[in-house]
Amino acid sequence: MEIKHTDAEAAITEQVVARLADTPDARLKVLMQALVRHLHAYVREVEPTEEEWFAAIRFLTETGKMCDGLVRQEFILLSDTLGVSMLVDAINHRQASGATETTVFGPFYIPGMPERGCGENMAETPGTPALVHGYVRATDGTPVAGAVLDIWQTAENGMYSGQDPGQPAGNLRGRYRTDAEGYYAIRTIVPVSYPVPADGPVGRMLQATGRHPWRPAHLHFMVDAPGHRKLVTHLFNQGDPYLQSDVVFGVKPSLQVAYEARPATDALASRFGIDGPFREARYDFVLASR
Ligand code: BEZ
Ligand code: FE
């Protein structure tokens, strides 16, 4: 005998949606009713066994337990690896304003990192020396003086300070400020590609779905200046093998930079006290006005 979806199954959804009808906050009502409709539609589509549904609840429970409130945020990682973070980003930055494109924030930002002078070296661990520099401008081309560029990147072992007890606090992190011309300069090391933490539920999900955990090499930026929209973005290393398959779907063509080889005799080396060959990356940021 063929078993049909019963009217009772459909009625459950309508009952829950109706129960939410008096939610005092209008936005919360939209969020909750849509959540219930889509969640029920998912369940109707995949028809989970009870064991599968408990496995899903166990997965979410473990995801929560993996979060430490500091630098391990497994729910952000889940949102990122399912492409939800980039979808939220795309929806919230639709205007083609000419401003620099945005990408994922990620779970490894730490506020209050050291203020650094123009061209100061933020790397206390080894790597290929690099200078990343350029201008911050408004969409009409005027320089933005006093913009704060909050930067973070991994060491060559693929880990961020704060995540890795072997690194000094503040390593490969810092806040730089643009000068009167809107110019900034960061001394660091060339970023490397690295895997996102794969020792938790998200790692198991990646493995079970045949996915790798790698991100292409990048430098994180949060650029903030009065009167402008805060910009959260990365600069990706041109030519990185993971640009086409970033585990968190964060790559955009406009955010790729080349790290060009420069000799120790380059004028920039003497200007910034670099005592050997280095790589130079140039990038100008454009901030949308608020
Ligand atoms: C990151 O680039 O730091 C990152 C972004 C999303 C998930 C994990 C790490
Ligand atoms: Fe990162």
PDB file of C-alpha atoms and ligand atoms in Angstrom:
ATOM      1  CA  MET A   1       0.000   0.000   0.000  1.00  0.00           C
ATOM      2  CA  GLU A   2       1.362   3.395  -0.972  1.00  0.00           C
ATOM      3  CA  ILE A   3       1.736   5.749   1.989  1.00  0.00           C
ATOM      4  CA  LYS A   4       0.903   9.368   1.151  1.00  0.00           C
ATOM      5  CA  HIS A   5       1.911  12.548   2.876  1.00  0.00           C
ATOM      6  CA  THR A   6      -0.964  12.997   5.247  1.00  0.00           C
ATOM      7  CA  ASP A   7      -2.912  16.175   5.750  1.00  0.00           C
ATOM      8  CA  ALA A   8      -1.671  16.004   9.326  1.00  0.00           C
ATOM      9  CA  GLU A   9       1.911  16.550   8.105  1.00  0.00           C
ATOM     10  CA  ALA A  10       0.945  19.760   6.310  1.00  0.00           C
ATOM     11  CA  ALA A  11      -1.193  20.850   9.235  1.00  0.00           C
ATOM     12  CA  ILE A  12       1.786  20.768  11.624  1.00  0.00           C
ATOM     13  CA  THR A  13       3.541  23.483   9.633  1.00  0.00           C
ATOM     14  CA  GLU A  14       0.458  25.700   9.461  1.00  0.00           C
ATOM     15  CA  GLN A  15      -0.171  25.258  13.191  1.00  0.00           C
ATOM     16  CA  VAL A  16       3.339  26.379  14.105  1.00  0.00           C
ATOM     17  CA  VAL A  17       3.252  29.317  11.688  1.00  0.00           C
ATOM     18  CA  ALA A  18      -0.131  30.381  13.104  1.00  0.00           C
ATOM     19  CA  ARG A  19       1.192  30.073  16.682  1.00  0.00           C
ATOM     20  CA  LEU A  20       3.836  32.670  15.784  1.00  0.00           C
ATOM     21  CA  ALA A  21       1.311  35.120  14.344  1.00  0.00           C
ATOM     22  CA  ASP A  22       1.210  37.299  17.472  1.00  0.00           C
ATOM     23  CA  THR A  23       4.988  37.758  17.757  1.00  0.00           C
ATOM     24  CA  PRO A  24       5.162  41.409  18.920  1.00  0.00           C
ATOM     25  CA  ASP A  25       8.327  42.264  16.965  1.00  0.00           C
ATOM     26  CA  ALA A  26       7.392  42.359  13.254  1.00  0.00           C
ATOM     27  CA  ARG A  27      10.883  41.426  12.017  1.00  0.00           C
ATOM     28  CA  LEU A  28      11.168  38.540  14.472  1.00  0.00           C
ATOM     29  CA  LYS A  29       7.799  37.276  13.231  1.00  0.00           C
ATOM     30  CA  VAL A  30       9.086  37.230   9.610  1.00  0.00           C
ATOM     31  CA  LEU A  31      12.324  35.499  10.669  1.00  0.00           C
ATOM     32  CA  MET A  32      10.588  32.835  12.763  1.00  0.00           C
ATOM     33  CA  GLN A  33       7.732  32.017  10.386  1.00  0.00           C
ATOM     34  CA  ALA A  34      10.107  31.689   7.415  1.00  0.00           C
ATOM     35  CA  LEU A  35      12.481  29.563   9.503  1.00  0.00           C
ATOM     36  CA  VAL A  36       9.670  27.150  10.377  1.00  0.00           C
ATOM     37  CA  ARG A  37       8.368  26.942   6.792  1.00  0.00           C
ATOM     38  CA  HIS A  38      11.835  26.291   5.310  1.00  0.00           C
ATOM     39  CA  LEU A  39      12.879  23.874   8.036  1.00  0.00           C
ATOM     40  CA  HIS A  40       9.670  21.884   7.644  1.00  0.00           C
ATOM     41  CA  ALA A  41      10.076  21.912   3.832  1.00  0.00           C
ATOM     42  CA  TYR A  42      13.593  20.502   4.272  1.00  0.00           C
ATOM     43  CA  VAL A  43      12.329  17.739   6.539  1.00  0.00           C
ATOM     44  CA  ARG A  44       9.509  16.971   4.090  1.00  0.00           C
ATOM     45  CA  GLU A  45      12.017  16.779   1.221  1.00  0.00           C
ATOM     46  CA  VAL A  46      14.621  14.526   2.844  1.00  0.00           C
ATOM     47  CA  GLU A  47      12.247  12.546   5.112  1.00  0.00           C
ATOM     48  CA  PRO A  48      14.880  11.814   7.771  1.00  0.00           C
ATOM     49  CA  THR A  49      14.698   8.683   9.865  1.00  0.00           C
ATOM     50  CA  GLU A  50      14.556   9.350  13.601  1.00  0.00           C
ATOM     51  CA  GLU A  51      18.195   8.207  13.859  1.00  0.00           C
ATOM     52  CA  GLU A  52      19.191  10.752  11.188  1.00  0.00           C
ATOM     53  CA  TRP A  53      17.366  13.551  12.993  1.00  0.00           C
ATOM     54  CA  PHE A  54      19.094  12.703  16.279  1.00  0.00           C
ATOM     55  CA  ALA A  55      22.418  12.610  14.414  1.00  0.00           C
ATOM     56  CA  ALA A  56      21.698  16.150  13.163  1.00  0.00           C
ATOM     57  CA  ILE A  57      20.908  17.316  16.716  1.00  0.00           C
ATOM     58  CA  ARG A  58      24.081  15.623  17.983  1.00  0.00           C
ATOM     59  CA  PHE A  59      26.081  17.388  15.247  1.00  0.00           C
ATOM     60  CA  LEU A  60      24.723  20.810  16.255  1.00  0.00           C
ATOM     61  CA  THR A  61      25.274  20.049  19.947  1.00  0.00           C
ATOM     62  CA  GLU A  62      28.912  19.143  19.256  1.00  0.00           C
ATOM     63  CA  THR A  63      29.292  22.263  17.130  1.00  0.00           C
ATOM     64  CA  GLY A  64      28.215  24.388  20.098  1.00  0.00           C
ATOM     65  CA  LYS A  65      30.432  22.519  22.538  1.00  0.00           C
ATOM     66  CA  MET A  66      33.443  23.092  20.268  1.00  0.00           C
ATOM     67  CA  CYS A  67      33.119  26.882  20.678  1.00  0.00           C
ATOM     68  CA  ASP A  68      35.430  28.355  23.315  1.00  0.00           C
ATOM     69  CA  GLY A  69      34.297  31.984  23.218  1.00  0.00           C
ATOM     70  CA  LEU A  70      37.770  33.072  22.127  1.00  0.00           C
ATOM     71  CA  VAL A  71      39.191  31.951  18.801  1.00  0.00           C
ATOM     72  CA  ARG A  72      37.391  28.648  18.236  1.00  0.00           C
ATOM     73  CA  GLN A  73      33.957  29.478  16.868  1.00  0.00           C
ATOM     74  CA  GLU A  74      32.654  26.321  15.237  1.00  0.00           C
ATOM     75  CA  PHE A  75      29.278  27.885  14.318  1.00  0.00           C
ATOM     76  CA  ILE A  76      30.996  30.637  12.289  1.00  0.00           C
ATOM     77  CA  LEU A  77      33.040  27.895  10.638  1.00  0.00           C
ATOM     78  CA  LEU A  78      29.851  25.969   9.846  1.00  0.00           C
ATOM     79  CA  SER A  79      28.198  29.069   8.385  1.00  0.00           C
ATOM     80  CA  ASP A  80      31.359  29.789   6.353  1.00  0.00           C
ATOM     81  CA  THR A  81      31.848  26.265   4.992  1.00  0.00           C
ATOM     82  CA  LEU A  82      28.175  26.025   3.967  1.00  0.00           C
ATOM     83  CA  GLY A  83      28.480  29.300   2.019  1.00  0.00           C
ATOM     84  CA  VAL A  84      25.957  31.088   4.263  1.00  0.00           C
ATOM     85  CA  SER A  85      28.437  33.736   5.420  1.00  0.00           C
ATOM     86  CA  MET A  86      29.241  34.713   1.827  1.00  0.00           C
ATOM     87  CA  LEU A  87      25.518  34.794   0.961  1.00  0.00           C
ATOM     88  CA  VAL A  88      24.822  37.150   3.889  1.00  0.00           C
ATOM     89  CA  ASP A  89      27.809  39.232   2.770  1.00  0.00           C
ATOM     90  CA  ALA A  90      26.531  39.405  -0.836  1.00  0.00           C
ATOM     91  CA  ILE A  91      23.024  40.444   0.264  1.00  0.00           C
ATOM     92  CA  ASN A  92      24.382  43.178   2.512  1.00  0.00           C
ATOM     93  CA  HIS A  93      26.809  44.657  -0.025  1.00  0.00           C
ATOM     94  CA  ARG A  94      24.729  44.700  -3.207  1.00  0.00           C
ATOM     95  CA  GLN A  95      25.321  48.316  -4.213  1.00  0.00           C
ATOM     96  CA  ALA A  96      27.893  48.575  -7.006  1.00  0.00           C
ATOM     97  CA  SER A  97      29.367  51.651  -5.355  1.00  0.00           C
ATOM     98  CA  GLY A  98      32.921  51.349  -6.685  1.00  0.00           C
ATOM     99  CA  ALA A  99      34.038  50.459  -3.170  1.00  0.00           C
ATOM    100  CA  THR A 100      36.439  47.586  -2.504  1.00  0.00           C
ATOM    101  CA  GLU A 101      34.612  44.260  -2.391  1.00  0.00           C
ATOM    102  CA  THR A 102      34.002  42.484   0.903  1.00  0.00           C
ATOM    103  CA  THR A 103      34.527  38.907   2.006  1.00  0.00           C
ATOM    104  CA  VAL A 104      34.142  36.696   5.096  1.00  0.00           C
ATOM    105  CA  PHE A 105      35.164  37.934   8.532  1.00  0.00           C
ATOM    106  CA  GLY A 106      36.138  34.469   9.776  1.00  0.00           C
ATOM    107  CA  PRO A 107      36.534  33.396  13.408  1.00  0.00           C
ATOM    108  CA  PHE A 108      40.111  34.547  14.125  1.00  0.00           C
ATOM    109  CA  TYR A 109      39.857  38.306  14.601  1.00  0.00           C
ATOM    110  CA  ILE A 110      41.068  39.602  17.976  1.00  0.00           C
ATOM    111  CA  PRO A 111      40.217  43.204  18.917  1.00  0.00           C
ATOM    112  CA  GLY A 112      42.648  45.583  20.591  1.00  0.00           C
ATOM    113  CA  MET A 113      45.810  44.395  18.825  1.00  0.00           C
ATOM    114  CA  PRO A 114      48.938  46.624  18.857  1.00  0.00           C
ATOM    115  CA  GLU A 115      48.868  50.007  17.119  1.00  0.00           C
ATOM    116  CA  ARG A 116      51.734  50.008  14.629  1.00  0.00           C
ATOM    117  CA  GLY A 117      53.575  52.774  12.818  1.00  0.00           C
ATOM    118  CA  CYS A 118      53.737  53.145   9.032  1.00  0.00           C
ATOM    119  CA  GLY A 119      55.822  50.261   7.666  1.00  0.00           C
ATOM    120  CA  GLU A 120      56.293  48.588  11.070  1.00  0.00           C
ATOM    121  CA  ASN A 121      56.963  44.853  10.926  1.00  0.00           C
ATOM    122  CA  MET A 122      54.146  42.785  12.461  1.00  0.00           C
ATOM    123  CA  ALA A 123      55.906  39.426  11.898  1.00  0.00           C
ATOM    124  CA  GLU A 124      57.812  37.914  14.825  1.00  0.00           C
ATOM    125  CA  THR A 125      57.937  34.464  13.213  1.00  0.00           C
ATOM    126  CA  PRO A 126      59.875  33.481  10.065  1.00  0.00           C
ATOM    127  CA  GLY A 127      58.656  33.749   6.505  1.00  0.00           C
ATOM    128  CA  THR A 128      59.320  35.489   3.189  1.00  0.00           C
ATOM    129  CA  PRO A 129      59.600  39.224   3.995  1.00  0.00           C
ATOM    130  CA  ALA A 130      56.901  41.315   2.359  1.00  0.00           C
ATOM    131  CA  LEU A 131      55.746  44.910   2.126  1.00  0.00           C
ATOM    132  CA  VAL A 132      52.027  45.463   1.518  1.00  0.00           C
ATOM    133  CA  HIS A 133      51.204  49.087   0.815  1.00  0.00           C
ATOM    134  CA  GLY A 134      48.928  51.500  -1.007  1.00  0.00           C
ATOM    135  CA  TYR A 135      46.252  54.127  -0.414  1.00  0.00           C
ATOM    136  CA  VAL A 136      42.828  54.287   1.145  1.00  0.00           C
ATOM    137  CA  ARG A 137      40.437  56.504  -0.805  1.00  0.00           C
ATOM    138  CA  ALA A 138      36.773  57.447  -0.852  1.00  0.00           C
ATOM    139  CA  THR A 139      34.649  56.532  -3.890  1.00  0.00           C
ATOM    140  CA  ASP A 140      35.207  60.068  -5.283  1.00  0.00           C
ATOM    141  CA  GLY A 141      38.980  59.491  -5.178  1.00  0.00           C
ATOM    142  CA  THR A 142      39.802  61.727  -2.204  1.00  0.00           C
ATOM    143  CA  PRO A 143      42.383  60.248   0.206  1.00  0.00           C
ATOM    144  CA  VAL A 144      41.086  58.998   3.554  1.00  0.00           C
ATOM    145  CA  ALA A 145      43.510  60.162   6.257  1.00  0.00           C
ATOM    146  CA  GLY A 146      43.493  58.455   9.649  1.00  0.00           C
ATOM    147  CA  ALA A 147      41.741  55.301   8.429  1.00  0.00           C
ATOM    148  CA  VAL A 148      42.522  52.350  10.719  1.00  0.00           C
ATOM    149  CA  LEU A 149      43.530  49.114   8.982  1.00  0.00           C
ATOM    150  CA  ASP A 150      43.181  46.204  11.398  1.00  0.00           C
ATOM    151  CA  ILE A 151      45.195  43.289   9.972  1.00  0.00           C
ATOM    152  CA  TRP A 152      45.544  39.596  10.804  1.00  0.00           C
ATOM    153  CA  GLN A 153      47.192  36.626   9.099  1.00  0.00           C
ATOM    154  CA  THR A 154      48.577  33.199   9.945  1.00  0.00           C
ATOM    155  CA  ALA A 155      52.191  32.318  10.578  1.00  0.00           C
ATOM    156  CA  GLU A 156      53.917  29.925   8.179  1.00  0.00           C
ATOM    157  CA  ASN A 157      52.547  26.995  10.214  1.00  0.00           C
ATOM    158  CA  GLY A 158      49.038  28.021   9.094  1.00  0.00           C
ATOM    159  CA  MET A 159      47.914  29.128  12.566  1.00  0.00           C
ATOM    160  CA  TYR A 160      46.927  32.519  13.973  1.00  0.00           C
ATOM    161  CA  SER A 161      48.408  33.944  17.138  1.00  0.00           C
ATOM    162  CA  GLY A 162      45.790  33.397  19.835  1.00  0.00           C
ATOM    163  CA  GLN A 163      45.029  30.002  18.286  1.00  0.00           C
ATOM    164  CA  ASP A 164      48.606  28.759  18.566  1.00  0.00           C
ATOM    165  CA  PRO A 165      50.280  28.861  22.018  1.00  0.00           C
ATOM    166  CA  GLY A 166      53.683  28.778  20.270  1.00  0.00           C
ATOM    167  CA  GLN A 167      53.314  32.313  18.895  1.00  0.00           C
ATOM    168  CA  PRO A 168      53.887  35.579  20.766  1.00  0.00           C
ATOM    169  CA  ALA A 169      50.692  37.564  21.493  1.00  0.00           C
ATOM    170  CA  GLY A 170      50.021  40.022  18.674  1.00  0.00           C
ATOM    171  CA  ASN A 171      52.189  38.180  16.162  1.00  0.00           C
ATOM    172  CA  LEU A 172      51.051  38.925  12.599  1.00  0.00           C
ATOM    173  CA  ARG A 173      48.332  41.223  13.888  1.00  0.00           C
ATOM    174  CA  GLY A 174      48.161  44.970  14.228  1.00  0.00           C
ATOM    175  CA  ARG A 175      46.397  48.240  13.587  1.00  0.00           C
ATOM    176  CA  TYR A 176      47.935  50.598  11.034  1.00  0.00           C
ATOM    177  CA  ARG A 177      46.746  54.113  10.267  1.00  0.00           C
ATOM    178  CA  THR A 178      46.794  56.001   6.965  1.00  0.00           C
ATOM    179  CA  ASP A 179      48.772  59.260   6.813  1.00  0.00           C
ATOM    180  CA  ALA A 180      47.518  62.618   5.485  1.00  0.00           C
ATOM    181  CA  GLU A 181      47.750  61.311   1.899  1.00  0.00           C
ATOM    182  CA  GLY A 182      45.748  58.178   2.759  1.00  0.00           C
ATOM    183  CA  TYR A 183      48.907  56.034   2.499  1.00  0.00           C
ATOM    184  CA  TYR A 184      49.488  52.856   4.534  1.00  0.00           C
ATOM    185  CA  ALA A 185      52.399  50.365   4.650  1.00  0.00           C
ATOM    186  CA  ILE A 186      52.594  46.996   6.416  1.00  0.00           C
ATOM    187  CA  ARG A 187      55.745  44.954   6.832  1.00  0.00           C
ATOM    188  CA  THR A 188      54.976  41.303   7.208  1.00  0.00           C
ATOM    189  CA  ILE A 189      55.629  37.905   5.600  1.00  0.00           C
ATOM    190  CA  VAL A 190      53.984  36.537   2.458  1.00  0.00           C
ATOM    191  CA  PRO A 191      50.752  34.786   3.558  1.00  0.00           C
ATOM    192  CA  VAL A 192      50.492  31.016   3.098  1.00  0.00           C
ATOM    193  CA  SER A 193      47.481  28.814   2.349  1.00  0.00           C
ATOM    194  CA  TYR A 194      46.206  26.900   5.383  1.00  0.00           C
ATOM    195  CA  PRO A 195      43.453  24.467   6.365  1.00  0.00           C
ATOM    196  CA  VAL A 196      40.586  25.654   8.563  1.00  0.00           C
ATOM    197  CA  PRO A 197      40.402  23.696  11.862  1.00  0.00           C
ATOM    198  CA  ALA A 198      39.270  20.200  10.862  1.00  0.00           C
ATOM    199  CA  ASP A 199      39.398  18.407  14.238  1.00  0.00           C
ATOM    200  CA  GLY A 200      35.730  19.102  15.082  1.00  0.00           C
ATOM    201  CA  PRO A 201      32.245  18.510  13.664  1.00  0.00           C
ATOM    202  CA  VAL A 202      32.849  20.827  10.691  1.00  0.00           C
ATOM    203  CA  GLY A 203      35.997  18.872   9.793  1.00  0.00           C
ATOM    204  CA  ARG A 204      33.986  15.646   9.935  1.00  0.00           C
ATOM    205  CA  MET A 205      31.334  17.199   7.686  1.00  0.00           C
ATOM    206  CA  LEU A 206      34.029  18.233   5.167  1.00  0.00           C
ATOM    207  CA  GLN A 207      35.525  14.758   5.172  1.00  0.00           C
ATOM    208  CA  ALA A 208      32.145  13.021   4.858  1.00  0.00           C
ATOM    209  CA  THR A 209      31.294  15.189   1.839  1.00  0.00           C
ATOM    210  CA  GLY A 210      34.651  14.684   0.104  1.00  0.00           C
ATOM    211  CA  ARG A 211      35.822  18.295   0.565  1.00  0.00           C
ATOM    212  CA  HIS A 212      39.267  19.639   1.437  1.00  0.00           C
ATOM    213  CA  PRO A 213      39.637  22.145   4.323  1.00  0.00           C
ATOM    214  CA  TRP A 214      42.028  24.621   2.617  1.00  0.00           C
ATOM    215  CA  ARG A 215      41.849  28.382   2.241  1.00  0.00           C
ATOM    216  CA  PRO A 216      44.014  30.160  -0.337  1.00  0.00           C
ATOM    217  CA  ALA A 217      46.738  32.366   1.187  1.00  0.00           C
ATOM    218  CA  HIS A 218      45.337  35.729   2.305  1.00  0.00           C
ATOM    219  CA  LEU A 219      45.777  38.736   4.544  1.00  0.00           C
ATOM    220  CA  HIS A 220      42.697  39.892   6.525  1.00  0.00           C
ATOM    221  CA  PHE A 221      41.708  43.569   6.600  1.00  0.00           C
ATOM    222  CA  MET A 222      39.119  45.495   8.533  1.00  0.00           C
ATOM    223  CA  VAL A 223      39.325  49.122   7.398  1.00  0.00           C
ATOM    224  CA  ASP A 224      37.451  51.754   9.363  1.00  0.00           C
ATOM    225  CA  ALA A 225      37.269  55.533   9.023  1.00  0.00           C
ATOM    226  CA  PRO A 226      34.720  58.091  10.272  1.00  0.00           C
ATOM    227  CA  GLY A 227      31.977  58.789   7.716  1.00  0.00           C
ATOM    228  CA  HIS A 228      32.651  55.553   5.805  1.00  0.00           C
ATOM    229  CA  ARG A 229      31.250  52.049   5.861  1.00  0.00           C
ATOM    230  CA  LYS A 230      33.510  49.616   7.676  1.00  0.00           C
ATOM    231  CA  LEU A 231      35.200  47.338   5.141  1.00  0.00           C
ATOM    232  CA  VAL A 232      35.859  43.679   6.008  1.00  0.00           C
ATOM    233  CA  THR A 233      37.893  41.961   3.347  1.00  0.00           C
ATOM    234  CA  HIS A 234      41.018  39.970   2.435  1.00  0.00           C
ATOM    235  CA  LEU A 235      43.819  40.273  -0.096  1.00  0.00           C
ATOM    236  CA  PHE A 236      44.459  36.872  -1.682  1.00  0.00           C
ATOM    237  CA  ASN A 237      47.826  35.857  -3.145  1.00  0.00           C
ATOM    238  CA  GLN A 238      47.583  35.728  -6.920  1.00  0.00           C
ATOM    239  CA  GLY A 239      48.388  32.245  -8.255  1.00  0.00           C
ATOM    240  CA  ASP A 240      47.468  30.347  -5.072  1.00  0.00           C
ATOM    241  CA  PRO A 241      46.384  26.773  -5.919  1.00  0.00           C
ATOM    242  CA  TYR A 242      43.233  27.055  -3.764  1.00  0.00           C
ATOM    243  CA  LEU A 243      41.772  30.227  -5.309  1.00  0.00           C
ATOM    244  CA  GLN A 244      39.186  28.165  -7.239  1.00  0.00           C
ATOM    245  CA  SER A 245      38.207  25.927  -4.316  1.00  0.00           C
ATOM    246  CA  ASP A 246      38.352  28.068  -1.139  1.00  0.00           C
ATOM    247  CA  VAL A 247      36.608  25.990   1.558  1.00  0.00           C
ATOM    248  CA  VAL A 248      34.598  29.076   2.610  1.00  0.00           C
ATOM    249  CA  PHE A 249      33.833  30.419  -0.917  1.00  0.00           C
ATOM    250  CA  GLY A 250      35.399  33.810  -0.090  1.00  0.00           C
ATOM    251  CA  VAL A 251      37.496  34.556  -3.188  1.00  0.00           C
ATOM    252  CA  LYS A 252      36.660  37.451  -5.535  1.00  0.00           C
ATOM    253  CA  PRO A 253      38.827  38.337  -8.566  1.00  0.00           C
ATOM    254  CA  SER A 254      39.153  41.992  -7.490  1.00  0.00           C
ATOM    255  CA  LEU A 255      40.808  40.938  -4.203  1.00  0.00           C
ATOM    256  CA  GLN A 256      43.852  39.184  -5.665  1.00  0.00           C
ATOM    257  CA  VAL A 257      47.329  40.730  -5.478  1.00  0.00           C
ATOM    258  CA  ALA A 258      50.747  39.716  -6.781  1.00  0.00           C
ATOM    259  CA  TYR A 259      53.713  39.581  -4.397  1.00  0.00           C
ATOM    260  CA  GLU A 260      56.479  40.802  -6.746  1.00  0.00           C
ATOM    261  CA  ALA A 261      60.126  39.942  -5.998  1.00  0.00           C
ATOM    262  CA  ARG A 262      62.279  43.009  -5.117  1.00  0.00           C
ATOM    263  CA  PRO A 263      66.032  43.141  -4.495  1.00  0.00           C
ATOM    264  CA  ALA A 264      67.630  44.384  -1.272  1.00  0.00           C
ATOM    265  CA  THR A 265      68.708  47.473  -3.253  1.00  0.00           C
ATOM    266  CA  ASP A 266      65.116  48.560  -3.947  1.00  0.00           C
ATOM    267  CA  ALA A 267      64.376  52.093  -2.703  1.00  0.00           C
ATOM    268  CA  LEU A 268      61.523  50.724  -0.586  1.00  0.00           C
ATOM    269  CA  ALA A 269      64.007  48.517   1.309  1.00  0.00           C
ATOM    270  CA  SER A 270      66.018  51.496   2.533  1.00  0.00           C
ATOM    271  CA  ARG A 271      62.860  53.526   3.223  1.00  0.00           C
ATOM    272  CA  PHE A 272      61.405  50.809   5.462  1.00  0.00           C
ATOM    273  CA  GLY A 273      64.640  49.285   6.794  1.00  0.00           C
ATOM    274  CA  ILE A 274      64.277  45.950   5.015  1.00  0.00           C
ATOM    275  CA  ASP A 275      67.722  44.330   4.944  1.00  0.00           C
ATOM    276  CA  GLY A 276      67.386  41.757   2.152  1.00  0.00           C
ATOM    277  CA  PRO A 277      65.283  40.775  -0.852  1.00  0.00           C
ATOM    278  CA  PHE A 278      61.532  40.996  -0.249  1.00  0.00           C
ATOM    279  CA  ARG A 279      58.158  40.799  -1.964  1.00  0.00           C
ATOM    280  CA  GLU A 280      56.040  43.853  -2.702  1.00  0.00           C
ATOM    281  CA  ALA A 281      52.237  43.854  -2.962  1.00  0.00           C
ATOM    282  CA  ARG A 282      50.369  47.050  -3.804  1.00  0.00           C
ATOM    283  CA  TYR A 283      46.676  47.562  -3.172  1.00  0.00           C
ATOM    284  CA  ASP A 284      44.462  50.624  -2.944  1.00  0.00           C
ATOM    285  CA  PHE A 285      41.265  50.349  -0.894  1.00  0.00           C
ATOM    286  CA  VAL A 286      38.122  52.311  -1.705  1.00  0.00           C
ATOM    287  CA  LEU A 287      35.665  52.954   1.147  1.00  0.00           C
ATOM    288  CA  ALA A 288      31.943  53.552   0.556  1.00  0.00           C
ATOM    289  CA  SER A 289      30.544  56.566   2.348  1.00  0.00           C
ATOM    290  CA  ARG A 290      28.061  55.885   5.085  1.00  0.00           C
TER     291      ARG A 290
HETATM  292  C1  BEZ B   1      39.884  32.820   8.050  1.00  0.00           C
HETATM  293  O1  BEZ B   1      40.269  33.196   6.965  1.00  0.00           O
HETATM  294  O2  BEZ B   1      40.501  33.183   9.052  1.00  0.00           O
HETATM  295  C2  BEZ B   1      38.715  31.923   8.134  1.00  0.00           C
HETATM  296  C3  BEZ B   1      37.547  32.265   7.496  1.00  0.00           C
HETATM  297  C4  BEZ B   1      36.473  31.415   7.576  1.00  0.00           C
HETATM  298  C5  BEZ B   1      36.570  30.246   8.284  1.00  0.00           C
HETATM  299  C6  BEZ B   1      37.754  29.900   8.908  1.00  0.00           C
HETATM  300  C7  BEZ B   1      38.847  30.753   8.827  1.00  0.00           C
HETATM  301 FE    FE B   2      42.238  33.645   7.461  1.00  0.00          FE
END
